[in-house]
Coordinates of C-alpha atoms and ligand atoms in Angstrom, one line a residue:
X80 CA -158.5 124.6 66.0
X81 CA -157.0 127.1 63.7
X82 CA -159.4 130.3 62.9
X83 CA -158.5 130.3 59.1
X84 CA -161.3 129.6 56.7
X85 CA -161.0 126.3 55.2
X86 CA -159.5 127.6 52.0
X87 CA -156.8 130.1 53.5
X88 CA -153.2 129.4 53.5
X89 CA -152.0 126.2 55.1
X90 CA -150.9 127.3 58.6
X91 CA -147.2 126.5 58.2
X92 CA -146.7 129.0 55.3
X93 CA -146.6 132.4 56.4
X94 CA -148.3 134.6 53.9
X95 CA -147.8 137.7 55.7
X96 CA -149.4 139.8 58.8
X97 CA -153.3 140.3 57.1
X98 CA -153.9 136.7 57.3
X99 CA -151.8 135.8 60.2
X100 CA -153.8 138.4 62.3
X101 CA -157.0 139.2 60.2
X102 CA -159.2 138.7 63.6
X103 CA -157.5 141.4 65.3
X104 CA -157.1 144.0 62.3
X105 CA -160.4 146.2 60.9
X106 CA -161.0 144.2 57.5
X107 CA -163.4 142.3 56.3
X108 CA -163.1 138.5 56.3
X109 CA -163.1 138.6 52.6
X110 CA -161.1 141.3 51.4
X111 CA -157.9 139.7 49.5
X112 CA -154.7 140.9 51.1
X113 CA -152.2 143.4 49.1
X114 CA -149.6 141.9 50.2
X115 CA -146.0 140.9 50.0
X116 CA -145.6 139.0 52.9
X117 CA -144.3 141.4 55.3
X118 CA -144.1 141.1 59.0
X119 CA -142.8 137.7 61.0
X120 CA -139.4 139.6 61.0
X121 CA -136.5 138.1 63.4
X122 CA -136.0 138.6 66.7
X123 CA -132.3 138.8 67.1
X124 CA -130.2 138.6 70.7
X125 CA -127.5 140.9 70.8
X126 CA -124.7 139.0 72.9
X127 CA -121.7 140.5 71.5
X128 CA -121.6 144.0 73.5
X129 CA -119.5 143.9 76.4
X130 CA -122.1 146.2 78.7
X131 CA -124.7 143.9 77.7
X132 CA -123.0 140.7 79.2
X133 CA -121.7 142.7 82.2
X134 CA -125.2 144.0 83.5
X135 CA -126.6 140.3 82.7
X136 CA -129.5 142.2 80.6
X137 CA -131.3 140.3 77.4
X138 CA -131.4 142.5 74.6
X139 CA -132.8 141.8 71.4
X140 CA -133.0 143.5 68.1
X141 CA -136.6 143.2 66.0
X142 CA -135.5 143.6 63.0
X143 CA -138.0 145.4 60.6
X144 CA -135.1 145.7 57.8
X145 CA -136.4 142.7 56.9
X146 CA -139.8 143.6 55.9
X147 CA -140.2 143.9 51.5
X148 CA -139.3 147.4 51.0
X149 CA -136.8 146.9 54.2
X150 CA -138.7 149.1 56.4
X151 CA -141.4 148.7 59.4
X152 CA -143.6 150.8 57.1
X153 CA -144.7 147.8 55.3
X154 CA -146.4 146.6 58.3
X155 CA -149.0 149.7 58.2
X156 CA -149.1 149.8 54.2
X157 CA -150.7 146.1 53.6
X158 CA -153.3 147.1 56.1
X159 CA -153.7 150.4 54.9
X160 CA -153.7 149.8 51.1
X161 CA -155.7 146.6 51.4
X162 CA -158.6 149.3 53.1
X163 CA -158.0 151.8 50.4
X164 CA -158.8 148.6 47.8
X165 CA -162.1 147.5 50.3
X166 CA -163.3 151.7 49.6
X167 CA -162.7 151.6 46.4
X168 CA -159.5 154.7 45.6
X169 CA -158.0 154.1 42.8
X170 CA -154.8 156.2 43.9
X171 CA -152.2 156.9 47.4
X172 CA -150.5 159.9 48.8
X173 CA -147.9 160.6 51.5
X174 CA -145.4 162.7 52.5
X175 CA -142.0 161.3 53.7
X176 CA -138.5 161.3 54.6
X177 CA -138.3 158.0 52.4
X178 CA -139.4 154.9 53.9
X179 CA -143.5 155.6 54.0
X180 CA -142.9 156.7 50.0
X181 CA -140.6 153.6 49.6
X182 CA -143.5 151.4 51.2
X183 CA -146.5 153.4 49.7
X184 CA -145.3 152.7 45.8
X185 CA -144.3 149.3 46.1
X186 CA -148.2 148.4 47.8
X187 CA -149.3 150.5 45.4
X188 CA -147.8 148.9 42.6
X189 CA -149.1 145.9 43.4
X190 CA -152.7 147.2 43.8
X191 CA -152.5 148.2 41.1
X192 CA -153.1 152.0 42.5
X193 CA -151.6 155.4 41.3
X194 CA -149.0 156.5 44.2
X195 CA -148.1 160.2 44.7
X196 CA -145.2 161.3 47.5
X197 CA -143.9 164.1 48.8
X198 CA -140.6 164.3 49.6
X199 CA -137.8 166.5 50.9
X200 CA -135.9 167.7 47.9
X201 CA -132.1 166.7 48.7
X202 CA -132.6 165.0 52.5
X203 CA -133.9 161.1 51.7
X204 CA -131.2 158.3 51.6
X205 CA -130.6 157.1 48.2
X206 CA -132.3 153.6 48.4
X207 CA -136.0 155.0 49.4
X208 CA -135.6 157.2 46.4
X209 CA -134.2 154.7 43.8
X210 CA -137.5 152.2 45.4
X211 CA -140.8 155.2 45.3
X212 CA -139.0 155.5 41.2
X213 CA -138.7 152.1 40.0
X214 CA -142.1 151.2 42.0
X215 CA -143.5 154.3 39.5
X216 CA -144.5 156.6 41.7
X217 CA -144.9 160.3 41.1
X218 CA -142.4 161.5 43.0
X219 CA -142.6 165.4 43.9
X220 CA -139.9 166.7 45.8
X221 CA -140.7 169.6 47.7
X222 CA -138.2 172.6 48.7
X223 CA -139.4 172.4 52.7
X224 CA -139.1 169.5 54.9
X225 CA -141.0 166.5 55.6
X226 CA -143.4 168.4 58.0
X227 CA -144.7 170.9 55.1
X228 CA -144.9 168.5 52.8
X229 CA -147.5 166.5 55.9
X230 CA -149.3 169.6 55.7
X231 CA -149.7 169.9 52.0
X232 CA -150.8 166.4 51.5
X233 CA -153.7 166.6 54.5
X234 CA -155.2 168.9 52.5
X235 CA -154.9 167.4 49.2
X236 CA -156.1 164.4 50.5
X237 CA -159.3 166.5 51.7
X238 CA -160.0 167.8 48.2
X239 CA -159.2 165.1 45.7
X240 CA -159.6 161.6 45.6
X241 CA -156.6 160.1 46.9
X242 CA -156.3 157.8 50.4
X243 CA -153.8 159.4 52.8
X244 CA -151.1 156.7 53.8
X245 CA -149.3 158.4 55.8
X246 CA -149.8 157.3 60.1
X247 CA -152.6 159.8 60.4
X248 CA -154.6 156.8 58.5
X249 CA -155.4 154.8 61.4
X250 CA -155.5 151.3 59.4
X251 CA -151.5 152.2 58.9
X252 CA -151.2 151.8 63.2
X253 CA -153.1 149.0 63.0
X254 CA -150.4 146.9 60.4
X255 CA -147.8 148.4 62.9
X256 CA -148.8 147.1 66.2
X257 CA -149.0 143.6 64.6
X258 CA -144.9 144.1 65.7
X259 CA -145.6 144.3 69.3
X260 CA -148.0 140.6 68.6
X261 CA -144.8 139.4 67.1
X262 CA -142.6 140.6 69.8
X263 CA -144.7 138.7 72.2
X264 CA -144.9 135.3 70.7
X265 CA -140.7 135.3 69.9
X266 CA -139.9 135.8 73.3
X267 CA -142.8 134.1 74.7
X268 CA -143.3 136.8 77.1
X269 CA -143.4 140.8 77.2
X270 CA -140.0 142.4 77.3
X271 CA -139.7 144.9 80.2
X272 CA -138.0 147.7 77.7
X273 CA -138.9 148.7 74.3
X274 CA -136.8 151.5 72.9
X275 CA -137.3 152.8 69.4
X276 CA -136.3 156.1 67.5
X277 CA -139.3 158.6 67.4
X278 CA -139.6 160.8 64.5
X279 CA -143.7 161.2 63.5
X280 CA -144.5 159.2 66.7
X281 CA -146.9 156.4 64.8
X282 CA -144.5 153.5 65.3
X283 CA -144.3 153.9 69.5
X284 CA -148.2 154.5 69.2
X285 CA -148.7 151.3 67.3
X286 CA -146.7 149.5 69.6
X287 CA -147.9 150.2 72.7
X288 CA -151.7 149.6 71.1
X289 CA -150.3 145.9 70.4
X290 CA -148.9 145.4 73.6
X291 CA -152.1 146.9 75.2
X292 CA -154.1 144.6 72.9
X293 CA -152.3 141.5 74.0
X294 CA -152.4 142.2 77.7
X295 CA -156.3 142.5 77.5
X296 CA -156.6 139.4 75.5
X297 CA -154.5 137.5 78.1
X298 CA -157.1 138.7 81.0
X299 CA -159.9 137.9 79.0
X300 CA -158.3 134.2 77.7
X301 CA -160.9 132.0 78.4
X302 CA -161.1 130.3 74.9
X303 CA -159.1 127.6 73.6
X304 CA -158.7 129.3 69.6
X305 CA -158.1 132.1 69.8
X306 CA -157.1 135.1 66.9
X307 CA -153.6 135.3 68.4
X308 CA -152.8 131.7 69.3
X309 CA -154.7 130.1 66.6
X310 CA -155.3 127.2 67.8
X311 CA -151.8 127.3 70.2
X312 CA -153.2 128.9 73.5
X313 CA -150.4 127.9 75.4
X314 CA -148.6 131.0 76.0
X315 CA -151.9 133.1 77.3
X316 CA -152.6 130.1 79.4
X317 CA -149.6 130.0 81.2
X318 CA -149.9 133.4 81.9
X319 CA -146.7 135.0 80.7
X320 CA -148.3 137.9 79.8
X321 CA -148.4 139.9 83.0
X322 CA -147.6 143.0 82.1
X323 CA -146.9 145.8 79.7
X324 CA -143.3 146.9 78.6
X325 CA -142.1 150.6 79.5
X326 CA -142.1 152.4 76.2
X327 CA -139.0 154.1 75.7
X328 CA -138.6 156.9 72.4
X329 CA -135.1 158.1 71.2
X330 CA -134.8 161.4 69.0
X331 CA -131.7 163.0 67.3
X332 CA -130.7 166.0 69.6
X333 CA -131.8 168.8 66.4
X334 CA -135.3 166.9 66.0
X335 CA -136.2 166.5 69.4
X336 CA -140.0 167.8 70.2
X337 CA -140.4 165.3 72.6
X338 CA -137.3 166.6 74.7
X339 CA -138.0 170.7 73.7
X340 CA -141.4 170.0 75.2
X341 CA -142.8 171.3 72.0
X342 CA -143.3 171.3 68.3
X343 CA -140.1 172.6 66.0
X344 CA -139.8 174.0 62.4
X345 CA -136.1 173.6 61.5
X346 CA -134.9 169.5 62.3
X347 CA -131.8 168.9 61.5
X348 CA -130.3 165.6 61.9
X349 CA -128.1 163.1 59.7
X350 CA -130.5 160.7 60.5
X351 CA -132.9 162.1 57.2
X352 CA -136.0 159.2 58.7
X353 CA -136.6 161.0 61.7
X354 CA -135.8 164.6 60.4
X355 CA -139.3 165.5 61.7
X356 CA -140.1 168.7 63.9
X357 CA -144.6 168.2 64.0
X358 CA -144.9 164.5 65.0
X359 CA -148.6 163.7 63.8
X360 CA -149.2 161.3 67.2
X361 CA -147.5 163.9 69.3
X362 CA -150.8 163.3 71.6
X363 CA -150.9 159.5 71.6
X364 CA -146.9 159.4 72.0
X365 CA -147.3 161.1 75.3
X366 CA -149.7 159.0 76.1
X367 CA -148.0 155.8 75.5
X368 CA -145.0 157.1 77.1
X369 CA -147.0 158.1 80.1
X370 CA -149.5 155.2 80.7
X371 CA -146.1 152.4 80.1
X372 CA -143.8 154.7 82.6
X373 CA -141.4 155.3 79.7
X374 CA -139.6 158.1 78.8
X375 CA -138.0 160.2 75.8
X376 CA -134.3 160.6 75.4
X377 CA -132.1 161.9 72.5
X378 CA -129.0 161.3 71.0
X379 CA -126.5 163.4 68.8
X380 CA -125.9 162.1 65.2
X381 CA -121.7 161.3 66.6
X382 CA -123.7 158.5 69.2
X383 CA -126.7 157.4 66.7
X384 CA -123.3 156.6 64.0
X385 CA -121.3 155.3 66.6
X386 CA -124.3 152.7 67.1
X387 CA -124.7 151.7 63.8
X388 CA -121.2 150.9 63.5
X389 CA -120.9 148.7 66.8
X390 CA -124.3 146.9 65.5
X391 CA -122.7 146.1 61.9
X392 CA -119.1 145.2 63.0
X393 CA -119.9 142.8 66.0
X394 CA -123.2 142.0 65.7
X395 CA -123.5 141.8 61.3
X396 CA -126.8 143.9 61.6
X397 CA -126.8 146.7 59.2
X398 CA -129.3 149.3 60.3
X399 CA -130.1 152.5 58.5
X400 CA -128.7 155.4 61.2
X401 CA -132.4 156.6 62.4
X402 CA -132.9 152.9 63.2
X403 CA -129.5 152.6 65.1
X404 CA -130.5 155.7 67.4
X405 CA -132.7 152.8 69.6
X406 CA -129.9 150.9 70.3
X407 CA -127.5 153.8 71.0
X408 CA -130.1 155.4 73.2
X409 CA -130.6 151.6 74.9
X410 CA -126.7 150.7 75.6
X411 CA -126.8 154.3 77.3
X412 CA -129.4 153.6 79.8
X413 CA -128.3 150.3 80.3
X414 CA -125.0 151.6 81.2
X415 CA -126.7 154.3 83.3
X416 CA -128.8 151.9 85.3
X417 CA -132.0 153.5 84.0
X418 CA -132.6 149.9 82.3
X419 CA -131.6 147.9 85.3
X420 CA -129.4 144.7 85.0
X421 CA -131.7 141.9 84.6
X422 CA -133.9 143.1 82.0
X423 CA -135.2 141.9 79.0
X424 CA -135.0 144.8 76.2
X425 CA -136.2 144.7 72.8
X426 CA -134.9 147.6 70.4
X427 CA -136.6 148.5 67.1
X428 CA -134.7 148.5 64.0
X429 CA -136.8 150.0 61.8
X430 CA -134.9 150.5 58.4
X431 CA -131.9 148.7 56.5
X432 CA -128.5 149.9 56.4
X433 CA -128.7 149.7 52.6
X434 CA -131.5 152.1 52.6
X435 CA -128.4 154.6 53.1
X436 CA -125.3 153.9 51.7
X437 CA -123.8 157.5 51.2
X438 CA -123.9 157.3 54.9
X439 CA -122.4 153.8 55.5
X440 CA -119.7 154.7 52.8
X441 CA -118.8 158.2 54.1
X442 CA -118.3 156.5 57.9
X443 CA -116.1 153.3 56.6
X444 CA -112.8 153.3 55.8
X445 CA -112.3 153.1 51.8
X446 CA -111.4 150.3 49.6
X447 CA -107.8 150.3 48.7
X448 CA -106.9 149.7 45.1
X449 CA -104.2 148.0 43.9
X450 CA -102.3 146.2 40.5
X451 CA -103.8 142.7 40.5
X452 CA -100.7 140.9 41.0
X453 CA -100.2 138.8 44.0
X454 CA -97.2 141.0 45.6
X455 CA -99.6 144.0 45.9
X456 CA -102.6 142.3 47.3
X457 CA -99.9 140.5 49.8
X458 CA -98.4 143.7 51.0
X459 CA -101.8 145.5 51.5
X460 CA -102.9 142.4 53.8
X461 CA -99.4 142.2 55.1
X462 CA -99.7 146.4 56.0
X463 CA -103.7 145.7 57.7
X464 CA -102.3 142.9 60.1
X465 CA -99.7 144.2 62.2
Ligands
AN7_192 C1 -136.2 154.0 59.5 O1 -140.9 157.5 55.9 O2 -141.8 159.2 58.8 O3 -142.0 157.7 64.7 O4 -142.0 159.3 56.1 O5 -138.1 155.6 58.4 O6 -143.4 156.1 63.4 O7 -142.5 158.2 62.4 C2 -140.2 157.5 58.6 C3 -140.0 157.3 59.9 C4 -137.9 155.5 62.4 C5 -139.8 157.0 62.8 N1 -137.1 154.8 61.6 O8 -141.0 156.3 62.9 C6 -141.4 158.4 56.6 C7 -141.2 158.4 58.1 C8 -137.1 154.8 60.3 C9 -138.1 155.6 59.7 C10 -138.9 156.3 61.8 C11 -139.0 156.4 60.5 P1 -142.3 157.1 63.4

């Protein structure tokens, strides 16, 4: 029953999302995978909020921190750097606020591919940095944001030979909505709520591709084997998936297109992912946001922190802060009533927490040093537990 070829991986071994869901991605059956087993992240309930329990809603965190570089960007970047291999490049580009660069020289690496990024000189988190260097990538840091760097790169990418990795290359949406597959089969059914932060608007485009994707499949399930199920139809046959989650994007209040209405030059958010003012799927976003009945929202950087505290200190997920801003943005509406009590919400952490650590470090309390003798440790406990 399975749809593997006789000499692929044993089906209990997960060897990552190409050969899990080769059928339903645009490569050929016999291009080897660049991969590092990414995807087949977990899908983690969130019990311990109070406002969760009260409104008797179900949500869950996917959590893409997971993935090898600890991003959702490695999701696109085996699709899109195994195609780059199939055309023969020899070398990547992108522009980025950290993860895609982070993502893009670690695939790279490991195809054995020159990597070149772009990034904003001074505004990525210390972690994507430290990865696009000791991956070897060239690493140009630009004085402008992550939007001018997008523009520079489209047009290098036009005139040399490089493959453009950034979400404008469609294969990189096609890795991504592989999440939304994911999504499906964990919870073996379609949430009715998917919030996640929008910064250059691939990641709620990929998504709501996947779900579409799924839905289809499920009206058109007549065959016992197929690429999702392999071999394990049950969930299409019984018909759980009815329907298509509202798509629901988040922005930081000073990078908010989607809110203005329009494009912006100047973002400004401590949330350095989603510091983006020229989404490349501004189009498609709408779209997906309009076709699911969704909507946009923003948050300030005081409610995006605030989230990714309350997510590390009673749930022990550590999030980077642009990640955090689709759980801040879902408690609100959940509190609201916009998500009604009842529902089942799944909330996109994109990045780790450790991705950042100047901002984890400058939010926390600091460590308190003492003699090590016994009295001082005792008195310092002593002190926290009244
Ligand atoms: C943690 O790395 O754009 O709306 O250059 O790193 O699909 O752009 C990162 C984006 C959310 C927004 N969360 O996703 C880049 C880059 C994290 C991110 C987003 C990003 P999109």
């Amino acid at each position: 029953m399975t749809s593997l070829a006789p000499d692929g991986p044993p089906r209990d071994r997960y060897t990552g999302l190409i050969d899990r869901y080769r059928d339903r991605l645009p490569l050929q059956r016999d291009t080897a995978a660049i991969s590092l087993g990414e995807g087949d992240t977990p899908l983690i309930p969130l019990s311990n909020i109070p406002i969760v329990r009260d409104r008797d809603v179900s949500l869950y965190a996917k959590y893409e921190g997971l993935n090898p570089t600890a991003s959702f960007k490695d999701r696109g970047m085996t699709v899109a750097v195994t195609k780059a291999i199939e055309d023969g490049s020899r070398a990547v580009i992108c522009a980025s606020t950290g993860n895609t660069s982070a993502s893009a020289a670690a695939y790279a690496a490991r195809a054995g591919m020159a990597a070149f990024v772009l990034i904003p000189e001074g505004k990525i988190a210390l972690g994507k940095l430290a990865q696009a260097m000791m991956h070897g990538a060239l690493v140009i840091q630009i004085k402008g944001n992550f939007d001018a760097g997008m523009a520079l790169v489209k047009k290098i990418a036009d005139e040399a030979p490089v493959t453009l990795v950034n979400s404008v290359n469609p294969y990189r949406i096609q890795g991504q909505k592989t999440a939304a597959f994911e999504i499906i089969e964990q919870l073996g059914g379609v949430p009715d709520f998917h919030c996640l932060p929008v910064g250059n608007a691939g990641n709620i485009t990929a998504h709501w591709i996947g779900y579409c994707e799924y839905s289809s499949a499920a009206g058109d399930h007549t065959t016992a084997a197929c690429a999702f199920c392999q071999g394990n139809c049950a969930l299409l046959a019984r018909k759980v998936v009815d329907h298509r989650p509202k798509m629901v994007g988040y922005q930081a209040t000073g990078a908010a297109p989607f809110l203005r209405g329009e494009l912006l030059d100047h973002p400004e958010t401590i949330a350095t992912a989603i510091r983006i003012g020229r989404p490349q799927s501004w189009e498609q976003a709408w779209s997906a946001s309009r076709e699911s009945h969704g909507w946009f929202d923003e948050l300030t950087d005081d409610e995006i922190l605030a989230a990714q505290k309350l997510l590390a200190r009673s749930e022990g997920i550590f999030c980077e802060p642009a990640s955090a801003i689709s759980v801040a943005g879902a408690l609100r509406d959940i509190e609201k009533g916009t998500i009604p009590p009842g529902s089942r919400v799944v909330c996109t952490l994109t990045g780790h927490g450790l991705k950042d650590p100047d901002t984890a470090i400058g939010q926390s309390t600091a460590p308190t040093t003492v003699e090590a003798e016994m009295a001082a440790v005792q008195r310092v406990i002593l002190e926290n537990m009244k």
